Structures are given as C-alpha cells and as structure tokens.
Short mmCIF file of N, CA, C and O in Angstrom, two decimals:
data_model
loop_
_atom_site.label_atom_id
_atom_site.label_comp_id
_atom_site.label_asym_id
_atom_site.label_seq_id
_atom_site.Cartn_x
_atom_site.Cartn_y
_atom_site.Cartn_z
N UNK M 482 -15.13 -20.45 -12.30
CA UNK M 482 -13.94 -19.64 -12.50
C UNK M 482 -13.18 -19.57 -11.17
O UNK M 482 -13.73 -19.22 -10.15
N UNK M 483 -11.93 -19.90 -11.22
CA UNK M 483 -11.12 -19.86 -10.00
C UNK M 483 -10.85 -18.42 -9.61
O UNK M 483 -10.66 -17.56 -10.45
N UNK M 484 -10.84 -18.19 -8.31
CA UNK M 484 -10.48 -16.88 -7.79
C UNK M 484 -9.52 -17.06 -6.64
O UNK M 484 -9.57 -18.06 -5.92
N UNK M 485 -8.68 -16.09 -6.48
CA UNK M 485 -7.73 -16.09 -5.39
C UNK M 485 -7.99 -14.87 -4.53
O UNK M 485 -8.17 -13.77 -5.07
N UNK M 486 -8.00 -15.06 -3.24
CA UNK M 486 -8.30 -13.96 -2.32
C UNK M 486 -7.14 -13.80 -1.35
O UNK M 486 -6.85 -14.70 -0.56
N UNK M 487 -6.49 -12.64 -1.43
CA UNK M 487 -5.38 -12.35 -0.52
C UNK M 487 -5.90 -11.64 0.72
O UNK M 487 -6.90 -10.91 0.67
N UNK M 488 -5.20 -11.82 1.82
CA UNK M 488 -5.52 -11.10 3.05
C UNK M 488 -4.24 -10.95 3.87
O UNK M 488 -3.25 -11.62 3.61
N UNK M 489 -4.30 -10.06 4.84
CA UNK M 489 -3.18 -9.89 5.75
C UNK M 489 -2.40 -8.61 5.58
O UNK M 489 -1.56 -8.28 6.42
N UNK M 490 -2.63 -7.89 4.50
CA UNK M 490 -1.92 -6.63 4.30
C UNK M 490 -2.30 -5.61 5.37
O UNK M 490 -3.41 -5.61 5.88
N UNK M 491 -1.35 -4.74 5.69
CA UNK M 491 -1.60 -3.79 6.78
C UNK M 491 -0.59 -2.66 6.72
O UNK M 491 0.37 -2.70 5.93
N UNK M 492 -0.81 -1.67 7.55
CA UNK M 492 0.15 -0.58 7.77
C UNK M 492 0.99 -0.96 8.99
O UNK M 492 0.42 -1.17 10.08
N UNK M 493 2.30 -1.08 8.80
CA UNK M 493 3.18 -1.51 9.88
C UNK M 493 4.39 -0.60 9.95
O UNK M 493 4.63 0.22 9.05
N UNK M 494 5.17 -0.77 11.01
CA UNK M 494 6.38 0.02 11.19
C UNK M 494 7.60 -0.80 10.76
O UNK M 494 7.55 -2.04 10.73
N UNK M 495 8.69 -0.15 10.44
CA UNK M 495 9.92 -0.88 10.10
C UNK M 495 10.28 -1.84 11.22
O UNK M 495 10.20 -1.50 12.40
N UNK M 496 10.66 -3.06 10.82
CA UNK M 496 11.02 -4.07 11.80
C UNK M 496 9.88 -5.00 12.17
O UNK M 496 10.12 -6.07 12.75
N UNK M 497 8.66 -4.63 11.85
CA UNK M 497 7.51 -5.48 12.16
C UNK M 497 7.45 -6.68 11.21
O UNK M 497 8.18 -6.75 10.22
N UNK M 498 6.56 -7.60 11.55
CA UNK M 498 6.33 -8.78 10.73
C UNK M 498 4.87 -8.83 10.29
O UNK M 498 3.98 -8.28 10.97
N UNK M 499 4.63 -9.48 9.18
CA UNK M 499 3.29 -9.72 8.68
C UNK M 499 3.24 -11.09 8.04
O UNK M 499 4.25 -11.56 7.51
N UNK M 500 2.06 -11.69 8.07
CA UNK M 500 1.85 -12.92 7.32
C UNK M 500 0.67 -12.70 6.38
O UNK M 500 -0.44 -12.39 6.82
N UNK M 501 0.93 -12.86 5.11
CA UNK M 501 -0.11 -12.76 4.10
C UNK M 501 -0.65 -14.15 3.79
O UNK M 501 0.09 -15.13 3.84
N UNK M 502 -1.94 -14.19 3.46
CA UNK M 502 -2.58 -15.45 3.08
C UNK M 502 -3.24 -15.29 1.72
O UNK M 502 -3.70 -14.21 1.36
N UNK M 503 -3.29 -16.39 1.01
CA UNK M 503 -3.96 -16.43 -0.28
C UNK M 503 -4.78 -17.70 -0.33
O UNK M 503 -4.22 -18.81 -0.29
N UNK M 504 -6.07 -17.56 -0.43
CA UNK M 504 -6.95 -18.73 -0.45
C UNK M 504 -7.80 -18.71 -1.70
O UNK M 504 -8.26 -17.66 -2.13
N UNK M 505 -8.03 -19.87 -2.28
CA UNK M 505 -8.86 -19.91 -3.47
C UNK M 505 -10.34 -19.93 -3.10
O UNK M 505 -10.73 -20.40 -2.04
N UNK M 506 -11.14 -19.41 -3.98
CA UNK M 506 -12.58 -19.56 -3.86
C UNK M 506 -13.10 -20.05 -5.21
O UNK M 506 -12.41 -19.97 -6.21
N UNK M 507 -14.29 -20.57 -5.22
CA UNK M 507 -14.80 -21.13 -6.45
C UNK M 507 -14.17 -22.48 -6.70
O UNK M 507 -14.10 -23.32 -5.81
N UNK M 508 -13.65 -22.70 -7.85
CA UNK M 508 -13.00 -23.95 -8.19
C UNK M 508 -11.72 -24.11 -7.37
O UNK M 508 -10.81 -23.31 -7.50
N UNK M 509 -11.66 -25.12 -6.55
CA UNK M 509 -10.50 -25.29 -5.68
C UNK M 509 -9.63 -26.46 -6.12
O UNK M 509 -8.89 -27.02 -5.31
N UNK M 510 -9.70 -26.82 -7.38
CA UNK M 510 -8.82 -27.87 -7.88
C UNK M 510 -7.37 -27.49 -7.61
O UNK M 510 -7.02 -26.32 -7.59
N UNK M 511 -6.53 -28.50 -7.43
CA UNK M 511 -5.15 -28.24 -7.06
C UNK M 511 -4.39 -27.42 -8.10
O UNK M 511 -4.57 -27.60 -9.30
N UNK M 512 -3.53 -26.56 -7.59
CA UNK M 512 -2.64 -25.78 -8.43
C UNK M 512 -1.25 -26.39 -8.41
O UNK M 512 -0.75 -26.78 -7.36
N UNK M 513 -0.61 -26.46 -9.53
CA UNK M 513 0.77 -26.94 -9.58
C UNK M 513 1.73 -25.95 -8.95
O UNK M 513 2.72 -26.33 -8.34
N UNK M 514 1.45 -24.69 -9.12
CA UNK M 514 2.34 -23.68 -8.57
C UNK M 514 1.52 -22.49 -8.10
O UNK M 514 0.55 -22.10 -8.75
N UNK M 515 1.92 -21.93 -6.96
CA UNK M 515 1.33 -20.72 -6.44
C UNK M 515 2.47 -19.78 -6.05
O UNK M 515 3.54 -20.25 -5.64
N UNK M 516 2.23 -18.49 -6.20
CA UNK M 516 3.33 -17.55 -6.00
C UNK M 516 2.85 -16.22 -5.46
O UNK M 516 1.65 -15.89 -5.54
N UNK M 517 3.79 -15.47 -4.96
CA UNK M 517 3.58 -14.09 -4.56
C UNK M 517 4.43 -13.18 -5.44
O UNK M 517 5.63 -13.45 -5.64
N UNK M 518 3.81 -12.13 -5.91
CA UNK M 518 4.48 -11.04 -6.59
C UNK M 518 4.14 -9.76 -5.85
O UNK M 518 3.15 -9.70 -5.11
N UNK M 519 4.92 -8.74 -6.07
CA UNK M 519 4.59 -7.44 -5.49
C UNK M 519 4.86 -6.35 -6.50
O UNK M 519 5.71 -6.49 -7.39
N UNK M 520 4.15 -5.26 -6.32
CA UNK M 520 4.32 -4.12 -7.22
C UNK M 520 4.26 -2.84 -6.40
O UNK M 520 3.23 -2.52 -5.80
N UNK M 521 5.37 -2.13 -6.39
CA UNK M 521 5.45 -0.84 -5.72
C UNK M 521 5.04 0.25 -6.71
O UNK M 521 5.13 0.06 -7.93
N UNK M 522 4.61 1.41 -6.22
CA UNK M 522 4.20 2.49 -7.12
C UNK M 522 5.30 2.85 -8.11
O UNK M 522 6.45 3.05 -7.73
N UNK M 523 4.95 2.90 -9.39
CA UNK M 523 5.89 3.28 -10.41
C UNK M 523 6.90 2.23 -10.79
O UNK M 523 7.82 2.50 -11.58
N UNK M 524 6.76 1.01 -10.26
CA UNK M 524 7.73 -0.05 -10.55
C UNK M 524 7.03 -1.25 -11.18
O UNK M 524 5.82 -1.41 -11.10
N UNK M 525 7.84 -2.09 -11.80
CA UNK M 525 7.31 -3.30 -12.42
C UNK M 525 6.95 -4.33 -11.35
O UNK M 525 7.45 -4.28 -10.22
N UNK M 526 6.08 -5.25 -11.73
CA UNK M 526 5.72 -6.34 -10.82
C UNK M 526 6.94 -7.23 -10.61
O UNK M 526 7.63 -7.58 -11.56
N UNK M 527 7.18 -7.60 -9.38
CA UNK M 527 8.40 -8.30 -8.98
C UNK M 527 8.06 -9.64 -8.34
O UNK M 527 7.20 -9.70 -7.45
N UNK M 528 8.75 -10.68 -8.74
CA UNK M 528 8.59 -11.99 -8.11
C UNK M 528 9.13 -11.95 -6.69
O UNK M 528 10.22 -11.43 -6.44
N UNK M 529 8.37 -12.55 -5.77
CA UNK M 529 8.79 -12.60 -4.37
C UNK M 529 9.08 -14.04 -3.94
O UNK M 529 10.14 -14.35 -3.42
N UNK M 530 8.10 -14.92 -4.14
CA UNK M 530 8.26 -16.30 -3.66
C UNK M 530 7.23 -17.19 -4.34
O UNK M 530 6.19 -16.71 -4.80
N UNK M 531 7.52 -18.48 -4.36
CA UNK M 531 6.59 -19.44 -4.94
C UNK M 531 6.64 -20.74 -4.17
O UNK M 531 7.63 -21.04 -3.48
N UNK M 532 5.57 -21.51 -4.32
CA UNK M 532 5.56 -22.86 -3.77
C UNK M 532 5.10 -23.79 -4.88
O UNK M 532 4.02 -23.64 -5.42
N UNK M 533 5.96 -24.74 -5.21
CA UNK M 533 5.73 -25.61 -6.35
C UNK M 533 5.34 -27.00 -5.87
O UNK M 533 6.00 -27.56 -4.99
N UNK M 534 4.26 -27.52 -6.44
CA UNK M 534 3.82 -28.86 -6.08
C UNK M 534 4.92 -29.86 -6.36
O UNK M 534 5.48 -29.89 -7.45
N UNK M 535 5.28 -30.67 -5.35
CA UNK M 535 6.37 -31.65 -5.44
C UNK M 535 7.71 -30.99 -5.72
O UNK M 535 8.65 -31.66 -6.15
N UNK M 536 7.81 -29.72 -5.47
CA UNK M 536 9.08 -29.02 -5.67
C UNK M 536 9.49 -28.16 -4.50
O UNK M 536 10.66 -27.85 -4.33
N UNK M 537 8.49 -27.76 -3.69
CA UNK M 537 8.82 -26.99 -2.51
C UNK M 537 8.86 -25.50 -2.73
O UNK M 537 8.40 -24.99 -3.75
N UNK M 538 9.45 -24.82 -1.77
CA UNK M 538 9.46 -23.36 -1.75
C UNK M 538 10.59 -22.78 -2.58
O UNK M 538 11.68 -23.35 -2.66
N UNK M 539 10.31 -21.63 -3.18
CA UNK M 539 11.32 -20.87 -3.90
C UNK M 539 11.20 -19.42 -3.46
O UNK M 539 10.13 -18.85 -3.48
N UNK M 540 12.31 -18.83 -3.09
CA UNK M 540 12.34 -17.44 -2.67
C UNK M 540 13.17 -16.66 -3.67
O UNK M 540 14.19 -17.14 -4.17
N UNK M 541 12.74 -15.44 -3.93
CA UNK M 541 13.50 -14.59 -4.84
C UNK M 541 14.95 -14.46 -4.38
O UNK M 541 15.24 -14.43 -3.18
N UNK M 542 15.86 -14.38 -5.33
CA UNK M 542 17.27 -14.16 -5.02
C UNK M 542 17.57 -12.71 -4.70
O UNK M 542 18.71 -12.38 -4.33
N UNK M 543 16.58 -11.87 -4.84
CA UNK M 543 16.80 -10.45 -4.58
C UNK M 543 17.27 -10.22 -3.14
O UNK M 543 16.72 -10.80 -2.20
N UNK M 544 18.29 -9.39 -3.01
CA UNK M 544 18.81 -9.08 -1.67
C UNK M 544 17.75 -8.41 -0.80
O UNK M 544 17.83 -8.45 0.42
N UNK M 545 16.77 -7.83 -1.44
CA UNK M 545 15.73 -7.14 -0.69
C UNK M 545 14.76 -8.09 -0.02
O UNK M 545 13.98 -7.69 0.83
N UNK M 546 14.81 -9.38 -0.39
CA UNK M 546 13.86 -10.36 0.12
C UNK M 546 14.53 -11.49 0.89
O UNK M 546 14.03 -11.94 1.91
N UNK M 547 15.66 -11.93 0.38
CA UNK M 547 16.34 -13.09 0.97
C UNK M 547 16.58 -12.92 2.46
O UNK M 547 17.00 -11.87 2.92
N UNK M 548 16.35 -13.97 3.19
CA UNK M 548 16.61 -13.99 4.62
C UNK M 548 15.51 -13.39 5.48
O UNK M 548 15.52 -13.55 6.70
N UNK M 549 14.57 -12.72 4.86
CA UNK M 549 13.48 -12.10 5.64
C UNK M 549 12.12 -12.68 5.32
O UNK M 549 11.23 -12.66 6.17
N UNK M 550 11.94 -13.19 4.13
CA UNK M 550 10.64 -13.70 3.70
C UNK M 550 10.70 -15.23 3.59
O UNK M 550 11.74 -15.79 3.21
N UNK M 551 9.58 -15.85 3.89
CA UNK M 551 9.46 -17.29 3.66
C UNK M 551 8.05 -17.58 3.16
O UNK M 551 7.12 -16.82 3.41
N UNK M 552 7.93 -18.68 2.44
CA UNK M 552 6.65 -19.04 1.85
C UNK M 552 6.30 -20.46 2.25
O UNK M 552 7.17 -21.32 2.40
N UNK M 553 5.02 -20.69 2.47
CA UNK M 553 4.54 -22.03 2.80
C UNK M 553 3.16 -22.22 2.19
O UNK M 553 2.52 -21.25 1.75
N UNK M 554 2.76 -23.47 2.17
CA UNK M 554 1.47 -23.78 1.54
C UNK M 554 0.81 -24.90 2.33
O UNK M 554 1.45 -25.87 2.71
N UNK M 555 -0.48 -24.73 2.55
CA UNK M 555 -1.29 -25.75 3.19
C UNK M 555 -2.45 -26.05 2.27
O UNK M 555 -3.37 -25.24 2.15
N UNK M 556 -2.39 -27.19 1.61
CA UNK M 556 -3.33 -27.51 0.53
C UNK M 556 -3.29 -26.40 -0.49
O UNK M 556 -2.26 -26.15 -1.09
N UNK M 557 -4.39 -25.70 -0.70
CA UNK M 557 -4.40 -24.64 -1.71
C UNK M 557 -4.29 -23.24 -1.12
O UNK M 557 -4.50 -22.26 -1.82
N UNK M 558 -3.97 -23.12 0.16
CA UNK M 558 -3.78 -21.82 0.76
C UNK M 558 -2.28 -21.53 0.84
O UNK M 558 -1.51 -22.35 1.33
N UNK M 559 -1.91 -20.39 0.34
CA UNK M 559 -0.51 -19.98 0.27
C UNK M 559 -0.27 -18.89 1.31
O UNK M 559 -1.10 -18.00 1.46
N UNK M 560 0.89 -18.96 1.97
CA UNK M 560 1.23 -17.97 2.97
C UNK M 560 2.57 -17.33 2.62
O UNK M 560 3.45 -17.95 2.06
N UNK M 561 2.70 -16.07 3.00
CA UNK M 561 3.97 -15.37 2.89
C UNK M 561 4.28 -14.75 4.25
O UNK M 561 3.55 -13.86 4.69
N UNK M 562 5.30 -15.24 4.89
CA UNK M 562 5.75 -14.68 6.16
C UNK M 562 6.82 -13.64 5.88
O UNK M 562 7.84 -13.97 5.25
N UNK M 563 6.59 -12.43 6.32
CA UNK M 563 7.54 -11.34 6.07
C UNK M 563 8.02 -10.80 7.41
O UNK M 563 7.21 -10.34 8.23
N UNK M 564 9.31 -10.87 7.62
CA UNK M 564 9.90 -10.40 8.87
C UNK M 564 10.79 -9.19 8.63
O UNK M 564 11.26 -8.97 7.52
N UNK M 565 11.01 -8.43 9.70
CA UNK M 565 11.88 -7.26 9.63
C UNK M 565 11.53 -6.39 8.41
O UNK M 565 12.38 -6.08 7.57
N UNK M 566 10.28 -6.01 8.32
CA UNK M 566 9.82 -5.26 7.15
C UNK M 566 10.52 -3.91 7.05
O UNK M 566 10.80 -3.26 8.07
N UNK M 567 10.80 -3.52 5.82
CA UNK M 567 11.50 -2.28 5.52
C UNK M 567 10.61 -1.38 4.67
O UNK M 567 9.65 -1.84 4.05
N UNK M 568 10.99 -0.10 4.60
CA UNK M 568 10.23 0.84 3.78
C UNK M 568 10.08 0.33 2.35
O UNK M 568 9.02 0.47 1.73
N UNK M 569 11.14 -0.28 1.84
CA UNK M 569 11.13 -0.75 0.45
C UNK M 569 10.18 -1.91 0.21
O UNK M 569 9.94 -2.28 -0.94
N UNK M 570 9.64 -2.48 1.28
CA UNK M 570 8.67 -3.57 1.11
C UNK M 570 7.26 -3.06 0.85
O UNK M 570 6.35 -3.85 0.62
N UNK M 571 7.09 -1.77 0.93
CA UNK M 571 5.78 -1.18 0.65
C UNK M 571 5.38 -1.47 -0.78
O UNK M 571 6.09 -1.12 -1.73
N UNK M 572 4.25 -2.12 -0.94
CA UNK M 572 3.79 -2.53 -2.27
C UNK M 572 2.42 -3.19 -2.14
O UNK M 572 1.97 -3.51 -1.04
N UNK M 573 1.80 -3.40 -3.29
CA UNK M 573 0.64 -4.29 -3.35
C UNK M 573 1.18 -5.69 -3.61
O UNK M 573 1.97 -5.89 -4.54
N UNK M 574 0.76 -6.62 -2.80
CA UNK M 574 1.21 -8.01 -2.93
C UNK M 574 0.11 -8.83 -3.58
O UNK M 574 -1.03 -8.84 -3.11
N UNK M 575 0.49 -9.50 -4.66
CA UNK M 575 -0.47 -10.29 -5.43
C UNK M 575 -0.15 -11.77 -5.32
O UNK M 575 1.01 -12.19 -5.36
N UNK M 576 -1.21 -12.54 -5.23
CA UNK M 576 -1.11 -13.99 -5.28
C UNK M 576 -1.41 -14.45 -6.71
O UNK M 576 -2.29 -13.89 -7.37
N UNK M 577 -0.66 -15.44 -7.16
CA UNK M 577 -0.87 -15.98 -8.50
C UNK M 577 -0.81 -17.50 -8.43
O UNK M 577 -0.14 -18.06 -7.57
N UNK M 578 -1.50 -18.15 -9.36
CA UNK M 578 -1.51 -19.62 -9.36
C UNK M 578 -1.77 -20.14 -10.77
O UNK M 578 -2.31 -19.43 -11.62
N UNK M 579 -1.35 -21.38 -10.96
CA UNK M 579 -1.61 -22.02 -12.25
C UNK M 579 -1.70 -23.53 -12.07
O UNK M 579 -1.03 -24.10 -11.21
N UNK M 580 -2.53 -24.15 -12.90
CA UNK M 580 -2.72 -25.60 -12.83
C UNK M 580 -1.92 -26.35 -13.89
O UNK M 580 -1.93 -27.58 -13.91
N UNK M 581 -1.24 -25.67 -14.75
CA UNK M 581 -0.46 -26.35 -15.78
C UNK M 581 0.88 -26.77 -15.20
O UNK M 581 1.59 -25.98 -14.60
N UNK M 582 1.25 -28.01 -15.46
CA UNK M 582 2.50 -28.52 -14.89
C UNK M 582 3.71 -27.76 -15.43
O UNK M 582 4.69 -27.58 -14.71
N UNK M 583 3.65 -27.27 -16.65
CA UNK M 583 4.82 -26.58 -17.20
C UNK M 583 5.01 -25.18 -16.63
O UNK M 583 6.03 -24.54 -16.88
N UNK M 584 4.03 -24.70 -15.87
CA UNK M 584 4.20 -23.39 -15.21
C UNK M 584 5.27 -23.46 -14.13
O UNK M 584 5.83 -22.44 -13.74
N UNK M 585 5.57 -24.68 -13.67
CA UNK M 585 6.56 -24.81 -12.60
C UNK M 585 7.96 -24.41 -13.04
O UNK M 585 8.76 -23.92 -12.25
N UNK M 586 8.25 -24.57 -14.31
CA UNK M 586 9.60 -24.28 -14.80
C UNK M 586 9.90 -22.78 -14.78
O UNK M 586 11.06 -22.39 -14.69
N UNK M 587 8.89 -21.97 -14.92
CA UNK M 587 9.08 -20.52 -15.00
C UNK M 587 8.30 -19.84 -13.89
O UNK M 587 7.62 -18.84 -14.12
N UNK M 588 8.43 -20.36 -12.70
CA UNK M 588 7.64 -19.89 -11.56
C UNK M 588 7.93 -18.43 -11.23
O UNK M 588 7.14 -17.77 -10.57
N UNK M 589 9.06 -17.90 -11.66
CA UNK M 589 9.47 -16.55 -11.34
C UNK M 589 8.92 -15.53 -12.34
O UNK M 589 9.10 -14.32 -12.17
N UNK M 590 8.26 -16.02 -13.36
CA UNK M 590 7.77 -15.16 -14.45
C UNK M 590 6.26 -14.97 -14.31
O UNK M 590 5.50 -15.94 -14.34
N UNK M 591 5.84 -13.72 -14.20
CA UNK M 591 4.41 -13.44 -14.02
C UNK M 591 3.57 -13.99 -15.17
O UNK M 591 2.41 -14.35 -14.98
N UNK M 592 4.15 -14.06 -16.36
CA UNK M 592 3.41 -14.54 -17.52
C UNK M 592 3.05 -16.03 -17.42
O UNK M 592 2.24 -16.53 -18.19
N UNK M 593 3.66 -16.74 -16.46
CA UNK M 593 3.39 -18.17 -16.30
C UNK M 593 2.06 -18.44 -15.62
O UNK M 593 1.60 -19.58 -15.59
N UNK M 594 1.42 -17.43 -15.06
CA UNK M 594 0.27 -17.63 -14.20
C UNK M 594 -1.03 -17.21 -14.85
O UNK M 594 -1.14 -16.12 -15.42
N UNK M 595 -2.02 -18.07 -14.71
CA UNK M 595 -3.34 -17.81 -15.27
C UNK M 595 -4.24 -17.07 -14.30
O UNK M 595 -5.03 -16.22 -14.70
N UNK M 596 -4.11 -17.39 -13.03
CA UNK M 596 -5.03 -16.85 -12.03
C UNK M 596 -4.30 -15.87 -11.11
O UNK M 596 -3.19 -16.15 -10.65
N UNK M 597 -4.99 -14.76 -10.84
CA UNK M 597 -4.43 -13.71 -10.00
C UNK M 597 -5.47 -13.22 -9.01
O UNK M 597 -6.66 -13.16 -9.32
N UNK M 598 -4.99 -12.84 -7.83
CA UNK M 598 -5.86 -12.18 -6.88
C UNK M 598 -5.88 -10.68 -7.14
O UNK M 598 -5.18 -10.17 -8.02
N UNK M 599 -6.68 -9.99 -6.33
CA UNK M 599 -6.82 -8.53 -6.48
C UNK M 599 -5.70 -7.77 -5.79
O UNK M 599 -5.53 -6.58 -6.02
N UNK M 600 -4.96 -8.44 -4.93
CA UNK M 600 -3.85 -7.79 -4.24
C UNK M 600 -4.22 -7.33 -2.84
O UNK M 600 -5.38 -7.05 -2.55
N UNK M 601 -3.20 -7.27 -2.00
CA UNK M 601 -3.37 -6.75 -0.65
C UNK M 601 -2.25 -5.75 -0.39
O UNK M 601 -1.08 -6.02 -0.71
N UNK M 602 -2.58 -4.62 0.19
CA UNK M 602 -1.62 -3.53 0.37
C UNK M 602 -0.80 -3.74 1.64
O UNK M 602 -1.36 -3.95 2.73
N UNK M 603 0.49 -3.65 1.48
CA UNK M 603 1.41 -3.63 2.62
C UNK M 603 2.12 -2.29 2.60
O UNK M 603 2.75 -1.93 1.61
N UNK M 604 1.99 -1.55 3.69
CA UNK M 604 2.63 -0.25 3.81
C UNK M 604 3.51 -0.24 5.04
O UNK M 604 3.04 -0.55 6.14
N UNK M 605 4.77 0.08 4.82
CA UNK M 605 5.72 0.17 5.93
C UNK M 605 6.05 1.64 6.11
O UNK M 605 6.59 2.29 5.22
N UNK M 606 5.71 2.15 7.27
CA UNK M 606 5.88 3.57 7.51
C UNK M 606 6.15 3.81 8.99
O UNK M 606 5.64 3.09 9.85
N UNK M 607 6.96 4.81 9.26
CA UNK M 607 7.23 5.16 10.66
C UNK M 607 6.25 6.22 11.14
O UNK M 607 6.29 6.62 12.31
#
C-alpha cells in the first residue's frame, strides 16, 4: 500500500519561508501526478499546487498563492516552497498523488487523487 509522508510544517512568523516535502513510503512506483492541498479550520480543502509527469508544475490561480508558492519534484518526492508566508496560509497541508494517467486532467480536484498523506501543520503567527 502506497503511503505519502509530509514534513516541513512549522510555526513561523509573517514573511518567513518554509519548504514542505512529501515522500512516498512502501510502494514507490511512479505517480503521474502529485499535488499539495491545504485545509484551514472551518474551510474546505483547497488546491495549492501540482506537478504533473511530462507536464510540469501547476500553481493555483488563487491570489492568495500566486507569486509566493512554487512546486518542484525530484523523482517521487514533491516539494512546496512557500515564501512571504501570511496569516491566511495557516492550514494543514496535505500531499496527494495518483498513478492513473487521466488524473492529470483534473489535477486541481481533490477527488482525482487516490493516495493522501496525513498532513503537516503550517501556522503563521506573530
């Protein structure tokens, strides 16, 4: 059974940077698409970024993310670089992945993903 393990979450101040990592354990067969979602208290899970095999990086169009976040992938490890963190970035960040090629078309939709990590907490506080 494939598992995804996130790391890198922390308590930071506004303006700080963090890099989250997501690494698979168990079955490490290649994933067609890997992504980051986040969920703040009382809010729905939100797409943040994805990396698509033979397609490259995709970042959410949300104004809350654009220009500050970037995503990269090294083999099956996914990274999320977050710069100039704001209070609104406080959330649990989840890694998701799927091996089906058709998951690439709907990379922004949480329902496209079979595998999920447990999440890593990012808290931005002064």
